[in-house]
Amino acid sequence: MDCETTEIRLLLDGIYSEYGYDFRQYAFASIRRRILSRLTAENVHTITELLSKLLHEPGAMERFLVAVTVHTTSMFRDPGFYGVFRRKAVPMLRTYPSVRLWVAGCSTGEEVYSLAMLLDEEGLTKKCRVYATDLSDVVLKRAKGGIFPLSSMKEYTENYIRSGGTRSFSGYYRAEGDAAIFRSSLVENVVFAHHNLVTDASFNSFNVILCRNVMIYFDSNLQNHVHKLIYESLEPLGFLALGQAESLRFTPYEGNYEEVDDTGKLFRRVSAS
């Protein structure tokens, strides 16, 4: 093991010991790139100096969290998924007296608002409670605010139309300067909360769990850990949504789900045990 790798391991151990955030099983190449980028950002020259700053300056640690947890997202990302969700999951959700949904790793909230619009258009809002969680308080605050770049609305509108949206997308927000401010009523039934998929336990049981484009940054052991958490949190016959580059193949829970359609990104729990 070279000196740089040792320093990175010590930094990750120190963060876990002091703050409880566990990045030790993130894909190493990915976490290394993000750590090295923080040297310049925090005006330090070595990983050891960066660790000292993170341990003694809470603001630096919050900036680190935002930087190393990937927040690449957009509204109605992978539009085909939302079309499948409308066709395959919504009819079943209509039969439930109440529905609990969990958006795990909600980042800055684009997926949460996309889901909220879909539920509203399908007449499901009143019976649904959505839990949107992330490990960064900074991005949770952004998600709660519902303010997104106006420059992104053209892309989001195209995604919305391709996803099967049934209304005018521009009716969901108002423009102020260079910002698009989304209707607060969309998230009246959303609970935004801090949750760490790596270290925290299950906190409820759900009919739907969306954990999309989150586990691609984890190594295989951590992916299996999160799949266990999700499985234990999902009601029998509940739906699990994964991202385009994610799969249940070769996980211990592959046999506990069935594919809802041939895209391989929406699954239903079929095992009761």
Short mmCIF file of C-alpha atoms in Angstrom, two decimals:
data_model
loop_
_atom_site.label_atom_id
_atom_site.label_comp_id
_atom_site.label_asym_id
_atom_site.label_seq_id
_atom_site.Cartn_x
_atom_site.Cartn_y
_atom_site.Cartn_z
CA MET A 1 0.00 0.00 0.00
CA ASP A 2 1.54 3.38 -1.01
CA CYS A 3 1.69 6.46 1.22
CA GLU A 4 -1.20 8.23 -0.52
CA THR A 5 -3.50 5.24 -0.09
CA THR A 6 -2.53 5.01 3.58
CA GLU A 7 -3.29 8.72 4.08
CA ILE A 8 -6.68 8.32 2.40
CA ARG A 9 -7.51 5.33 4.60
CA LEU A 10 -6.52 7.32 7.70
CA LEU A 11 -8.64 10.28 6.56
CA LEU A 12 -11.69 8.08 6.04
CA ASP A 13 -11.14 6.37 9.40
CA GLY A 14 -10.84 9.76 11.07
CA ILE A 15 -14.07 11.05 9.52
CA TYR A 16 -15.91 7.93 10.61
CA SER A 17 -14.52 8.09 14.15
CA GLU A 18 -15.28 11.80 14.63
CA TYR A 19 -18.51 12.30 12.65
CA GLY A 20 -19.94 8.83 11.99
CA TYR A 21 -19.90 9.25 8.21
CA ASP A 22 -18.55 6.06 6.69
CA PHE A 23 -16.96 6.42 3.25
CA ARG A 24 -14.57 3.52 3.77
CA GLN A 25 -16.46 1.22 1.40
CA TYR A 26 -17.05 3.73 -1.36
CA ALA A 27 -15.41 2.79 -4.65
CA PHE A 28 -11.79 3.77 -3.99
CA ALA A 29 -10.96 5.45 -7.31
CA SER A 30 -14.04 7.66 -7.03
CA ILE A 31 -13.49 8.72 -3.41
CA ARG A 32 -9.77 9.31 -4.11
CA ARG A 33 -10.56 11.77 -6.92
CA ARG A 34 -12.93 13.70 -4.72
CA ILE A 35 -10.52 13.84 -1.80
CA LEU A 36 -7.68 15.11 -3.97
CA SER A 37 -9.93 17.80 -5.43
CA ARG A 38 -10.57 19.07 -1.89
CA LEU A 39 -6.89 19.87 -1.36
CA THR A 40 -7.05 22.85 -3.70
CA ALA A 41 -10.57 23.80 -2.62
CA GLU A 42 -9.57 23.93 1.05
CA ASN A 43 -6.14 25.48 0.35
CA VAL A 44 -4.13 22.65 1.88
CA HIS A 45 -1.22 20.71 0.43
CA THR A 46 -1.52 17.21 1.89
CA ILE A 47 -4.23 14.74 2.78
CA THR A 48 -3.02 14.86 6.38
CA GLU A 49 -3.56 18.65 6.43
CA LEU A 50 -7.03 18.12 4.97
CA LEU A 51 -7.90 15.65 7.72
CA SER A 52 -6.81 18.10 10.39
CA LYS A 53 -8.99 20.80 8.86
CA LEU A 54 -11.99 18.48 8.61
CA LEU A 55 -11.63 17.45 12.25
CA HIS A 56 -11.33 21.00 13.56
CA GLU A 57 -13.58 23.01 11.24
CA PRO A 58 -17.23 21.85 10.97
CA GLY A 59 -17.73 24.09 7.93
CA ALA A 60 -14.96 22.30 6.09
CA MET A 61 -16.56 18.97 6.92
CA GLU A 62 -19.91 20.11 5.55
CA ARG A 63 -18.23 21.26 2.34
CA PHE A 64 -16.50 17.88 2.15
CA LEU A 65 -19.82 16.05 2.45
CA VAL A 66 -21.33 18.05 -0.38
CA ALA A 67 -18.27 17.51 -2.57
CA VAL A 68 -17.72 13.78 -2.08
CA THR A 69 -21.37 12.69 -2.25
CA VAL A 70 -22.35 12.88 -5.90
CA HIS A 71 -25.34 15.11 -6.67
CA THR A 72 -25.67 14.70 -10.43
CA THR A 73 -29.41 14.65 -10.95
CA SER A 74 -32.25 16.17 -12.93
CA MET A 75 -36.02 16.18 -12.99
CA PHE A 76 -37.57 13.15 -14.68
CA ARG A 77 -34.10 11.72 -15.24
CA ASP A 78 -34.43 8.57 -17.38
CA PRO A 79 -37.95 9.52 -18.57
CA GLY A 80 -38.74 5.95 -19.55
CA PHE A 81 -38.57 4.90 -15.92
CA TYR A 82 -41.38 7.28 -14.97
CA GLY A 83 -43.48 5.97 -17.83
CA VAL A 84 -43.02 2.43 -16.51
CA PHE A 85 -43.83 3.59 -12.99
CA ARG A 86 -47.09 5.17 -14.20
CA ARG A 87 -48.14 2.05 -16.08
CA LYS A 88 -46.99 -0.67 -13.71
CA ALA A 89 -46.82 0.70 -10.16
CA VAL A 90 -49.54 3.34 -10.04
CA PRO A 91 -52.49 0.96 -10.68
CA MET A 92 -51.39 -1.15 -7.70
CA LEU A 93 -50.81 1.88 -5.48
CA ARG A 94 -54.38 2.98 -6.17
CA THR A 95 -55.62 -0.13 -4.36
CA TYR A 96 -53.83 0.77 -1.09
CA PRO A 97 -55.57 2.85 1.60
CA SER A 98 -52.28 4.66 2.22
CA VAL A 99 -48.86 4.60 0.59
CA ARG A 100 -45.39 5.23 2.02
CA LEU A 101 -42.59 6.02 -0.41
CA TRP A 102 -38.90 6.51 0.32
CA VAL A 103 -36.54 8.45 -1.94
CA ALA A 104 -33.18 7.31 -0.58
CA GLY A 105 -30.30 9.62 -1.40
CA CYS A 106 -32.62 12.40 -2.56
CA SER A 107 -29.78 14.89 -3.19
CA THR A 108 -31.04 18.37 -4.08
CA GLY A 109 -34.60 17.19 -4.62
CA GLU A 110 -35.14 16.93 -8.36
CA GLU A 111 -36.33 13.33 -8.10
CA VAL A 112 -38.60 14.18 -5.17
CA TYR A 113 -40.38 16.91 -7.11
CA SER A 114 -40.63 14.65 -10.17
CA LEU A 115 -42.29 11.96 -8.07
CA ALA A 116 -44.58 14.53 -6.42
CA MET A 117 -45.78 15.75 -9.81
CA LEU A 118 -46.44 12.20 -10.99
CA LEU A 119 -48.41 11.35 -7.84
CA ASP A 120 -50.41 14.56 -8.16
CA GLU A 121 -51.31 13.86 -11.76
CA GLU A 122 -52.38 10.34 -10.87
CA GLY A 123 -54.58 11.55 -8.01
CA LEU A 124 -52.50 9.81 -5.36
CA THR A 125 -51.06 12.73 -3.40
CA LYS A 126 -53.52 12.70 -0.52
CA LYS A 127 -52.95 9.04 0.33
CA CYS A 128 -49.16 9.21 -0.01
CA ARG A 129 -46.41 10.13 2.41
CA VAL A 130 -42.97 10.54 0.84
CA TYR A 131 -39.79 10.34 2.90
CA ALA A 132 -36.86 12.06 1.18
CA THR A 133 -33.51 11.42 2.85
CA ASP A 134 -29.87 12.28 2.35
CA LEU A 135 -26.77 12.38 4.52
CA SER A 136 -26.01 16.05 3.74
CA ASP A 137 -27.99 18.73 5.56
CA VAL A 138 -26.89 21.25 2.93
CA VAL A 139 -28.52 19.42 0.03
CA LEU A 140 -31.60 18.64 2.12
CA LYS A 141 -32.05 22.37 2.69
CA ARG A 142 -31.83 22.96 -1.04
CA ALA A 143 -34.33 20.20 -1.69
CA LYS A 144 -36.82 21.67 0.77
CA GLY A 145 -36.53 25.07 -0.90
CA GLY A 146 -37.65 23.78 -4.29
CA ILE A 147 -35.58 26.38 -6.16
CA PHE A 148 -33.81 25.21 -9.29
CA PRO A 149 -31.94 26.95 -12.15
CA LEU A 150 -34.29 28.43 -14.70
CA SER A 151 -31.76 27.41 -17.34
CA SER A 152 -32.54 23.75 -16.61
CA MET A 153 -36.27 24.05 -17.30
CA LYS A 154 -35.99 23.36 -21.03
CA GLU A 155 -34.28 20.02 -20.35
CA TYR A 156 -36.69 19.21 -17.52
CA THR A 157 -39.71 20.06 -19.67
CA GLU A 158 -38.48 17.70 -22.40
CA ASN A 159 -37.90 14.95 -19.83
CA TYR A 160 -41.37 15.55 -18.36
CA ILE A 161 -43.08 15.23 -21.73
CA ARG A 162 -41.13 12.07 -22.57
CA SER A 163 -42.02 10.59 -19.17
CA GLY A 164 -45.74 10.78 -19.91
CA GLY A 165 -46.56 14.00 -18.06
CA THR A 166 -50.17 15.04 -18.56
CA ARG A 167 -50.07 18.77 -17.78
CA SER A 168 -48.08 21.87 -18.63
CA PHE A 169 -44.74 21.59 -16.86
CA SER A 170 -44.41 25.35 -16.58
CA GLY A 171 -47.54 25.36 -14.42
CA TYR A 172 -45.59 23.77 -11.58
CA TYR A 173 -43.21 26.69 -11.06
CA ARG A 174 -42.85 30.44 -11.32
CA ALA A 175 -39.80 32.22 -12.69
CA GLU A 176 -37.98 34.81 -10.60
CA GLY A 177 -34.78 36.12 -12.12
CA ASP A 178 -32.65 33.12 -13.04
CA ALA A 179 -34.52 30.78 -10.66
CA ALA A 180 -37.52 28.47 -11.05
CA ILE A 181 -39.45 28.27 -7.79
CA PHE A 182 -41.66 25.19 -7.58
CA ARG A 183 -45.04 25.12 -5.86
CA SER A 184 -44.65 24.33 -2.17
CA SER A 185 -47.91 22.35 -2.30
CA LEU A 186 -46.05 19.66 -4.24
CA VAL A 187 -44.11 18.68 -1.12
CA GLU A 188 -46.76 19.15 1.56
CA ASN A 189 -46.76 15.38 2.11
CA VAL A 190 -42.97 15.04 1.91
CA VAL A 191 -40.78 14.54 4.97
CA PHE A 192 -37.19 15.66 4.34
CA ALA A 193 -34.84 13.98 6.81
CA HIS A 194 -31.22 13.13 7.44
CA HIS A 195 -30.39 9.46 6.86
CA ASN A 196 -27.12 7.71 6.06
CA LEU A 197 -27.53 4.54 4.02
CA VAL A 198 -24.12 3.35 5.17
CA THR A 199 -24.54 3.61 8.93
CA ASP A 200 -28.24 4.13 9.76
CA ALA A 201 -30.88 1.47 10.23
CA SER A 202 -34.30 1.10 8.69
CA PHE A 203 -36.76 3.67 10.04
CA ASN A 204 -40.09 2.52 8.55
CA SER A 205 -41.65 0.09 6.12
CA PHE A 206 -42.46 1.26 2.60
CA ASN A 207 -44.58 0.37 -0.39
CA VAL A 208 -42.11 2.02 -2.76
CA ILE A 209 -38.38 2.69 -2.44
CA LEU A 210 -36.47 4.72 -5.00
CA CYS A 211 -32.71 4.33 -4.64
CA ARG A 212 -31.60 5.41 -8.09
CA ASN A 213 -28.01 6.18 -9.11
CA VAL A 214 -26.78 5.98 -5.52
CA MET A 215 -25.12 2.58 -5.17
CA ILE A 216 -22.96 2.91 -8.29
CA TYR A 217 -20.46 4.75 -6.08
CA PHE A 218 -20.26 1.90 -3.51
CA ASP A 219 -18.11 -1.20 -3.58
CA SER A 220 -19.84 -4.60 -3.73
CA ASN A 221 -19.86 -5.16 0.04
CA LEU A 222 -21.48 -1.81 0.71
CA GLN A 223 -23.98 -2.38 -2.10
CA ASN A 224 -25.01 -5.64 -0.44
CA HIS A 225 -25.33 -3.84 2.90
CA VAL A 226 -27.66 -1.24 1.38
CA HIS A 227 -29.67 -3.90 -0.45
CA LYS A 228 -30.21 -5.60 2.90
CA LEU A 229 -31.44 -2.34 4.41
CA ILE A 230 -33.77 -1.75 1.47
CA TYR A 231 -35.12 -5.29 1.52
CA GLU A 232 -35.85 -5.07 5.23
CA SER A 233 -37.60 -1.72 4.68
CA LEU A 234 -39.80 -2.83 1.79
CA GLU A 235 -43.25 -4.30 2.29
CA PRO A 236 -44.00 -7.63 0.58
CA LEU A 237 -45.06 -6.86 -3.00
CA GLY A 238 -43.51 -3.40 -2.61
CA PHE A 239 -41.69 -1.73 -5.50
CA LEU A 240 -37.96 -1.00 -5.73
CA ALA A 241 -36.55 1.40 -8.32
CA LEU A 242 -32.86 1.40 -9.29
CA GLY A 243 -30.82 3.58 -11.66
CA GLN A 244 -29.80 2.84 -15.22
CA ALA A 245 -26.36 1.51 -14.25
CA GLU A 246 -27.56 -0.48 -11.24
CA SER A 247 -28.76 -4.04 -10.94
CA LEU A 248 -29.90 -6.72 -8.51
CA ARG A 249 -27.83 -9.33 -10.35
CA PHE A 250 -25.22 -11.08 -8.23
CA THR A 251 -26.62 -9.61 -5.01
CA PRO A 252 -27.90 -11.87 -2.19
CA TYR A 253 -31.42 -10.53 -2.83
CA GLU A 254 -31.69 -11.17 -6.55
CA GLY A 255 -34.11 -14.04 -5.98
CA ASN A 256 -36.37 -12.00 -3.71
CA TYR A 257 -37.60 -9.72 -6.49
CA GLU A 258 -39.25 -9.96 -9.87
CA GLU A 259 -38.73 -7.50 -12.71
CA VAL A 260 -41.83 -5.43 -13.31
CA ASP A 261 -40.93 -4.88 -16.96
CA ASP A 262 -38.06 -5.60 -19.32
CA THR A 263 -36.12 -2.39 -18.55
CA GLY A 264 -34.77 -4.07 -15.42
CA LYS A 265 -35.02 -0.91 -13.34
CA LEU A 266 -38.31 -1.43 -11.50
CA PHE A 267 -38.70 -4.49 -9.30
CA ARG A 268 -41.29 -5.94 -6.97
CA ARG A 269 -40.52 -7.81 -3.78
CA VAL A 270 -41.97 -11.31 -4.06
CA SER A 271 -40.43 -12.94 -0.98
CA ALA A 272 -42.24 -12.53 2.32
CA SER A 273 -39.31 -13.65 4.46
#
